C-alpha atoms as an extended CHARMM CRD file, in Angstrom:
* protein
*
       162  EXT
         1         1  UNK       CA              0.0000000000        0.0000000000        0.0000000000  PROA      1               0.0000000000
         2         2  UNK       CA              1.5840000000        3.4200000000       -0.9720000000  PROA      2               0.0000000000
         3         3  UNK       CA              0.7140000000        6.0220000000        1.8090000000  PROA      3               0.0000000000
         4         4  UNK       CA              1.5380000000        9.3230000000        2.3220000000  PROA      4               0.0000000000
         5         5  UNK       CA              5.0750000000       10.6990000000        3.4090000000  PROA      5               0.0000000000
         6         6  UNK       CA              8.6570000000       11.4790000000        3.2990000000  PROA      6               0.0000000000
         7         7  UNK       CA             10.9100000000        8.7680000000        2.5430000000  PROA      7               0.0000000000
         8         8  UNK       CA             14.2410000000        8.5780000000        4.1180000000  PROA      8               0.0000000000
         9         9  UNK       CA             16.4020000000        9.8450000000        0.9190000000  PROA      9               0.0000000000
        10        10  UNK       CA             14.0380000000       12.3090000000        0.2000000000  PROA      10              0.0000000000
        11        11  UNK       CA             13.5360000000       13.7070000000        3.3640000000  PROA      11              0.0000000000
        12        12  UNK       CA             16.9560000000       13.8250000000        4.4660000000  PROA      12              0.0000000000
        13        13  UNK       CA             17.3390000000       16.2120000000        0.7130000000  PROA      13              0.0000000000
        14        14  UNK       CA             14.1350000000       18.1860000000        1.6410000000  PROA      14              0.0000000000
        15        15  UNK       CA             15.6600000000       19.2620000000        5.1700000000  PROA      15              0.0000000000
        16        16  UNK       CA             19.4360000000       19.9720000000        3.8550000000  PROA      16              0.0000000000
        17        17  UNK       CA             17.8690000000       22.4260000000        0.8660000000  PROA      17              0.0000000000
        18        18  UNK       CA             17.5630000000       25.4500000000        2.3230000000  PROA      18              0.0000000000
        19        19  UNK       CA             14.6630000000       26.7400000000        0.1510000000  PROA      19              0.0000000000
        20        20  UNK       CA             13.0110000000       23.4760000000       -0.8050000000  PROA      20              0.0000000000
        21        21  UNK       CA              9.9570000000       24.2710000000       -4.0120000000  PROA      21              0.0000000000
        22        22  UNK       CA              6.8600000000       23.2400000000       -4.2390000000  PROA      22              0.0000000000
        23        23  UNK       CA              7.6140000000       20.4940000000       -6.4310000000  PROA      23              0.0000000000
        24        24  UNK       CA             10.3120000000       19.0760000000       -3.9000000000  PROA      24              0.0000000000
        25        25  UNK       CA              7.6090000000       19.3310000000       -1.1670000000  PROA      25              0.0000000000
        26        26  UNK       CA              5.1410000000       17.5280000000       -2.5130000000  PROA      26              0.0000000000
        27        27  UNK       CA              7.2670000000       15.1430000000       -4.3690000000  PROA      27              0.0000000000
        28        28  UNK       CA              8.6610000000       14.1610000000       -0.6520000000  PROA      28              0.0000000000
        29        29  UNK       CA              5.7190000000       14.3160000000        1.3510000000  PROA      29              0.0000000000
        30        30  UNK       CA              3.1780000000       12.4740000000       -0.8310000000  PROA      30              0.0000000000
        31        31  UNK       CA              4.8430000000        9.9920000000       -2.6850000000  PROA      31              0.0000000000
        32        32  UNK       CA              4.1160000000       12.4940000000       -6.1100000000  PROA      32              0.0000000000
        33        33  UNK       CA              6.2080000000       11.7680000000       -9.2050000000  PROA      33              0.0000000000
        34        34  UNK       CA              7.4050000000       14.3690000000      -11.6200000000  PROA      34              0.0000000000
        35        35  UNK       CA              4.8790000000       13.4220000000      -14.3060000000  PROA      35              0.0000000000
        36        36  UNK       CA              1.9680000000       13.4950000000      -11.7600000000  PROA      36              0.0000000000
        37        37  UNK       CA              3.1820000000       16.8680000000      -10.8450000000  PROA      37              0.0000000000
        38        38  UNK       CA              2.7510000000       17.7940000000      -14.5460000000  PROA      38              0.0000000000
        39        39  UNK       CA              0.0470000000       16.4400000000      -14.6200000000  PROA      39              0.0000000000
        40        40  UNK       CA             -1.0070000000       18.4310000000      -11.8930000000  PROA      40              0.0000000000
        41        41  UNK       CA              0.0410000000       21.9050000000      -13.0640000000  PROA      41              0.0000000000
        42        42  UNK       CA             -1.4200000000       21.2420000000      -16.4250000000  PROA      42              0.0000000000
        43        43  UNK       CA             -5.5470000000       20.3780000000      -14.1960000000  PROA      43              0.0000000000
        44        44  UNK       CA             -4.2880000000       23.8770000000      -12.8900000000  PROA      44              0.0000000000
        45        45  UNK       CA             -4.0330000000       25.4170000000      -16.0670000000  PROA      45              0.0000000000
        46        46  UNK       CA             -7.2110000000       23.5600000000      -17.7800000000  PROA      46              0.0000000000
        47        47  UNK       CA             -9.7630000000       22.4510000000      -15.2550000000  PROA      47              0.0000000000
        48        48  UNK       CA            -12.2160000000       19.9620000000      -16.5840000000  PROA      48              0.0000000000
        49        49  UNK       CA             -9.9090000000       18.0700000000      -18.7820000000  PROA      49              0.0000000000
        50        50  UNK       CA            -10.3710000000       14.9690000000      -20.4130000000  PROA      50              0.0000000000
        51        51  UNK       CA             -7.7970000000       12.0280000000      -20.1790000000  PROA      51              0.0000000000
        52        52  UNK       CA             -7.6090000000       12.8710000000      -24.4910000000  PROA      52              0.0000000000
        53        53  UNK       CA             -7.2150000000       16.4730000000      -23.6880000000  PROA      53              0.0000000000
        54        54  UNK       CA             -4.2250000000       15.7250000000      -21.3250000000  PROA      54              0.0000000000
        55        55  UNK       CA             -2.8390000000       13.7290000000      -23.0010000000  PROA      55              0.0000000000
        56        56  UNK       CA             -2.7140000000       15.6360000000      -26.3470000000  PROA      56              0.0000000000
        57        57  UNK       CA             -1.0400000000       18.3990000000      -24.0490000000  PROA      57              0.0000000000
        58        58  UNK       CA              1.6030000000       16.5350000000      -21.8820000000  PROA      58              0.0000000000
        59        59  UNK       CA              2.3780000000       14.1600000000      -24.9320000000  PROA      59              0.0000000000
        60        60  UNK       CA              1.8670000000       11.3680000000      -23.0770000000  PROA      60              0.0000000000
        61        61  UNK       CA             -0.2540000000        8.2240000000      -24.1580000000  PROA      61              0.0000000000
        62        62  UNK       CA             -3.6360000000        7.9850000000      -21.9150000000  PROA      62              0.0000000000
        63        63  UNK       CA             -2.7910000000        4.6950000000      -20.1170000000  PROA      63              0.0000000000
        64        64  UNK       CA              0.0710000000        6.9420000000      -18.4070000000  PROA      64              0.0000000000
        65        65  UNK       CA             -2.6680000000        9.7540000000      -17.9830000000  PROA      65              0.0000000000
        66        66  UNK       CA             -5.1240000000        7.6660000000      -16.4000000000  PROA      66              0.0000000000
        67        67  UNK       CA             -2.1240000000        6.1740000000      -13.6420000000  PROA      67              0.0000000000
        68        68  UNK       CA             -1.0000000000       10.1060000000      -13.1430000000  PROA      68              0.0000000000
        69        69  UNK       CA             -4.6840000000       10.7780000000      -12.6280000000  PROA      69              0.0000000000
        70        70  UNK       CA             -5.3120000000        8.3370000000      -10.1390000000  PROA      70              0.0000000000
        71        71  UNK       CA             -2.3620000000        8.7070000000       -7.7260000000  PROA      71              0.0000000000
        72        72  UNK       CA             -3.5740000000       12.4820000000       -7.9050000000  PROA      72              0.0000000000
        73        73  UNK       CA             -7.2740000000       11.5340000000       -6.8180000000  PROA      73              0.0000000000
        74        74  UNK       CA             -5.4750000000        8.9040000000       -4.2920000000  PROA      74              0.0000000000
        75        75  UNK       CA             -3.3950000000       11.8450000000       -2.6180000000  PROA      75              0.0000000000
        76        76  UNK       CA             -6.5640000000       14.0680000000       -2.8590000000  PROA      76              0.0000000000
        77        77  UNK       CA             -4.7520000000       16.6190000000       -5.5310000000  PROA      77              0.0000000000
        78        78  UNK       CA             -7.5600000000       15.8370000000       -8.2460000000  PROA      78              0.0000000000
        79        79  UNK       CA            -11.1090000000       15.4660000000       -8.5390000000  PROA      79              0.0000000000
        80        80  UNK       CA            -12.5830000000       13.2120000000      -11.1950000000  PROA      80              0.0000000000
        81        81  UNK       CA            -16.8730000000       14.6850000000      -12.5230000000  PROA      81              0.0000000000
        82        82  UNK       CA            -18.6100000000       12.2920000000      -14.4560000000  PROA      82              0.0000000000
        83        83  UNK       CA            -20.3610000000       13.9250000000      -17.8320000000  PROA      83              0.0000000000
        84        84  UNK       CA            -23.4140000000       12.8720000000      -19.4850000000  PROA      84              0.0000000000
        85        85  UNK       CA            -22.9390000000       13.0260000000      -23.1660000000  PROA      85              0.0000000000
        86        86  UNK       CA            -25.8040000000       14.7110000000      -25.5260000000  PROA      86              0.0000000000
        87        87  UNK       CA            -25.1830000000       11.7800000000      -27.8370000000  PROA      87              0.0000000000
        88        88  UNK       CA            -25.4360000000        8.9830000000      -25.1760000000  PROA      88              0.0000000000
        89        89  UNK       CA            -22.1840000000        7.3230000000      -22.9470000000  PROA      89              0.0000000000
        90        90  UNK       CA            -20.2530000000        9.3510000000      -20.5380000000  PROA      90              0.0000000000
        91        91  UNK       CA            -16.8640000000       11.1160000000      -20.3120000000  PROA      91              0.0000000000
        92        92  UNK       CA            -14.6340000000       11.5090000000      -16.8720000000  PROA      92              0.0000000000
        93        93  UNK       CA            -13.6180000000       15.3300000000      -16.5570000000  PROA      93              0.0000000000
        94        94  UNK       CA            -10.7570000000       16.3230000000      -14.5090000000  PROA      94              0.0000000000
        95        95  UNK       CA            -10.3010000000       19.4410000000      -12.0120000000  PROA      95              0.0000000000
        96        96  UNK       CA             -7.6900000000       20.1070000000       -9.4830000000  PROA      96              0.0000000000
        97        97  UNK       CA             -8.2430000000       20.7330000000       -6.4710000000  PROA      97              0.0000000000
        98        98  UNK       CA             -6.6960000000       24.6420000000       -5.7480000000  PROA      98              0.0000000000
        99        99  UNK       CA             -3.5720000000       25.1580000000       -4.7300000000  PROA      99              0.0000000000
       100       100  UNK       CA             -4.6100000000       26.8710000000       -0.9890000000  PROA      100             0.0000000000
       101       101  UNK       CA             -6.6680000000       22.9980000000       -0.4250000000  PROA      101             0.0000000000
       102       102  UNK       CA             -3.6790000000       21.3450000000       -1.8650000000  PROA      102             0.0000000000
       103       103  UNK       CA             -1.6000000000       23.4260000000        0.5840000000  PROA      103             0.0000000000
       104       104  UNK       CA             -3.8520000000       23.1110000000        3.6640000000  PROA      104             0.0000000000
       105       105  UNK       CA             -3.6640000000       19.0470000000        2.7290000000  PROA      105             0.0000000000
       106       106  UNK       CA             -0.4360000000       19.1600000000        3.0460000000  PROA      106             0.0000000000
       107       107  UNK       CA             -0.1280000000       21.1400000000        6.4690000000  PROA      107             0.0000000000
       108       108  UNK       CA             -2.1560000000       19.2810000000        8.1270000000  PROA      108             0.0000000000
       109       109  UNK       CA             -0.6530000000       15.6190000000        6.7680000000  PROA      109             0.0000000000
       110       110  UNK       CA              2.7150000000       17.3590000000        7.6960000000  PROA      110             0.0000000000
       111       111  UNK       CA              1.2330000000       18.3520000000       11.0240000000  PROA      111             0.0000000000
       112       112  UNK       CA              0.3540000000       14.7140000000       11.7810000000  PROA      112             0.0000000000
       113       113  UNK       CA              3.5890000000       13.4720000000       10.9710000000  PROA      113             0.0000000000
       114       114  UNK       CA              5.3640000000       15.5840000000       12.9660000000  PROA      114             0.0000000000
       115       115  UNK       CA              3.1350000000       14.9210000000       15.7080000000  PROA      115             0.0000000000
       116       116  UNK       CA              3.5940000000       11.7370000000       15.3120000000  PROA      116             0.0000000000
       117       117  UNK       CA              7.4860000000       12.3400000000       15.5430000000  PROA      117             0.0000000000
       118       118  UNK       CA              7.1660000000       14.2510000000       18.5290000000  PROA      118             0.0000000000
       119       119  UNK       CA              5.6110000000       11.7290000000       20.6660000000  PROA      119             0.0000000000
       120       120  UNK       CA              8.3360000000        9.4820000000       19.8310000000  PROA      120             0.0000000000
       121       121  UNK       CA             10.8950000000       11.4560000000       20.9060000000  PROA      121             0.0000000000
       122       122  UNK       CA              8.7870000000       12.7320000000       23.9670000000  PROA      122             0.0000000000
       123       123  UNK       CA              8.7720000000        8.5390000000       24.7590000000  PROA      123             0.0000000000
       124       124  UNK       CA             12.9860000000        8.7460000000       24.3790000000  PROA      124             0.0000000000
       125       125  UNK       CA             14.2900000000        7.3680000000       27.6460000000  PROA      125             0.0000000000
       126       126  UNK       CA             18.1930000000        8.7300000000       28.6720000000  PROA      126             0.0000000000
       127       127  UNK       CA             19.2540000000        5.0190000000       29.7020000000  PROA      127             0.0000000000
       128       128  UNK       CA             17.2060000000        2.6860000000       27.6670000000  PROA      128             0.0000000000
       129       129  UNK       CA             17.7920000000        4.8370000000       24.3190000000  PROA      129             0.0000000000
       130       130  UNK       CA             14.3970000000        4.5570000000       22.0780000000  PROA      130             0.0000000000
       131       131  UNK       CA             11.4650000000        3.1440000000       24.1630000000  PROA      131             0.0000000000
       132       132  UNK       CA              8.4710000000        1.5030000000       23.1350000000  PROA      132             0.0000000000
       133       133  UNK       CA              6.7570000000        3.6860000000       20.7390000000  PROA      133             0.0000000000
       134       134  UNK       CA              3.1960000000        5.1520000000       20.3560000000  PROA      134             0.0000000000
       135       135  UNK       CA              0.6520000000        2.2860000000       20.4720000000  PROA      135             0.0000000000
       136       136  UNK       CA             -0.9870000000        3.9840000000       17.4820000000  PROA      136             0.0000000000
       137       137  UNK       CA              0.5800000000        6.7760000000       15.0420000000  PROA      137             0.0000000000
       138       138  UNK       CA             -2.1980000000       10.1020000000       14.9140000000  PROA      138             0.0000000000
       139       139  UNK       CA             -3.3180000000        9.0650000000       11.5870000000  PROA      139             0.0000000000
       140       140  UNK       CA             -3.9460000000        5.4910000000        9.8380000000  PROA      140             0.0000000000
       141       141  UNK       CA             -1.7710000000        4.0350000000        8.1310000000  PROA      141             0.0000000000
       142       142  UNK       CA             -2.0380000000        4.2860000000        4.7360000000  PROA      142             0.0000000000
       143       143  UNK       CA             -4.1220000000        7.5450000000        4.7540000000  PROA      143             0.0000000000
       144       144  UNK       CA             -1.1120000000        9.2620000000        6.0420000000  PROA      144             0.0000000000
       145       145  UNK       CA              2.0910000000        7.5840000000        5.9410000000  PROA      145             0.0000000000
       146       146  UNK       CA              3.0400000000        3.8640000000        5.8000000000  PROA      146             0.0000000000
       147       147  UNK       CA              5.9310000000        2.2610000000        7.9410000000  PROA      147             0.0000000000
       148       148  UNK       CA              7.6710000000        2.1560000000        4.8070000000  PROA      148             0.0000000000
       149       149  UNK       CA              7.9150000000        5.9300000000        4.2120000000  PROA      149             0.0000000000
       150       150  UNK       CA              9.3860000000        6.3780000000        7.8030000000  PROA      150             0.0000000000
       151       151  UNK       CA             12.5420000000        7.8480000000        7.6650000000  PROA      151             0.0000000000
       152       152  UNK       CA             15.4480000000        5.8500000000        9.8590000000  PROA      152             0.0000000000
       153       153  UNK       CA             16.9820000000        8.5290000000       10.6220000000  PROA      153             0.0000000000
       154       154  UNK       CA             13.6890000000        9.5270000000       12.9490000000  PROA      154             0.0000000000
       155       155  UNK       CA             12.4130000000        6.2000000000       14.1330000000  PROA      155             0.0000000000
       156       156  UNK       CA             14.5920000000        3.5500000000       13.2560000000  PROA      156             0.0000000000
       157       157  UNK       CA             12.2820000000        0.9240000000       14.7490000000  PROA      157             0.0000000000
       158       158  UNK       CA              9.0780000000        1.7150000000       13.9060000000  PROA      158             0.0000000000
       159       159  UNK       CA              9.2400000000       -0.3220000000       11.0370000000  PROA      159             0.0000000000
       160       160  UNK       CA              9.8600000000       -3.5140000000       13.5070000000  PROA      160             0.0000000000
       161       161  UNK       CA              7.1600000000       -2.4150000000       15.7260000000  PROA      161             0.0000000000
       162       162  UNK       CA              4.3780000000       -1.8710000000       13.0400000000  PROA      162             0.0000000000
């Protein structure tokens, strides 16, 4: 299951760049490739898109439109309206959702995950070195982050008690 969340490579880059963008956020927080991110700015740019339409702008075959599209609707960047057609059948349009959501979605998932973080180090003991951790993370797994994404350098065994 692909959640939500820095991995260790890419978080460790996101906190040495001094001015990290927008792409580098999101691209470390939620899992989001470079195409999807394209993807992304182009449902900015032309709300109510088609998978064709897309596709005849990124110049990109559909199939890879379609996966784009649905890790975007997974995170909760992209909403997917379904259109009646005049002529009978139905077409899927496409719409972003605006950058202030998108930004609010990713302060709060940040906010978990750091909350998270914070109660593991609050359980730190001097002589024992990392105690048990939280029974349960602030979020569920796989709506936020997975054990997976969990950087090492933050919880190194998480991924042995999850």
């Amino acid at each position: 299951m692909t959640g939500i969340g820095p991995d260790s490579e890419c978080f460790r880059n996101l906190i040495a760049d001094s001015e990290p963008g927008f792409e580098n956020v999101i691209r470390c927080v939620f899992g989001i490739q470079h195409h999807e991110i394209q993807t992304y700015q182009t449902l900015l740019e032309r709300p109510g898109s088609t998978v064709e339409e897309l596709a005849v702008v990124l110049e990109r075959d559909r199939l890879n439109i379609n996966c784009s599209l649905s890790t975007l609707r997974e995170k909760g960047f992209a909403d997917r309206v379904r259109r009646l057609l005049d002529d009978g059948g139905h077409i899927y349009q496409y719409s972003e959702k605006p950058v202030p959501e998108a930004m609010k979605l990713m302060h709060e998932t940040l906010d978990k995950w750091t909350a998270y973080v914070y109660a593991c180090i609050d359980e730190l003991s001097e002589d024992e070195g990392p105690s048990s951790q939280p029974s349960t993370p602030p979020f569920s797994v796989g709506e936020s982050f997975t054990v997976e994404t969990w950087p090492d350098c933050v919880f190194p065994l998480a991924r042995d008690k999850y």
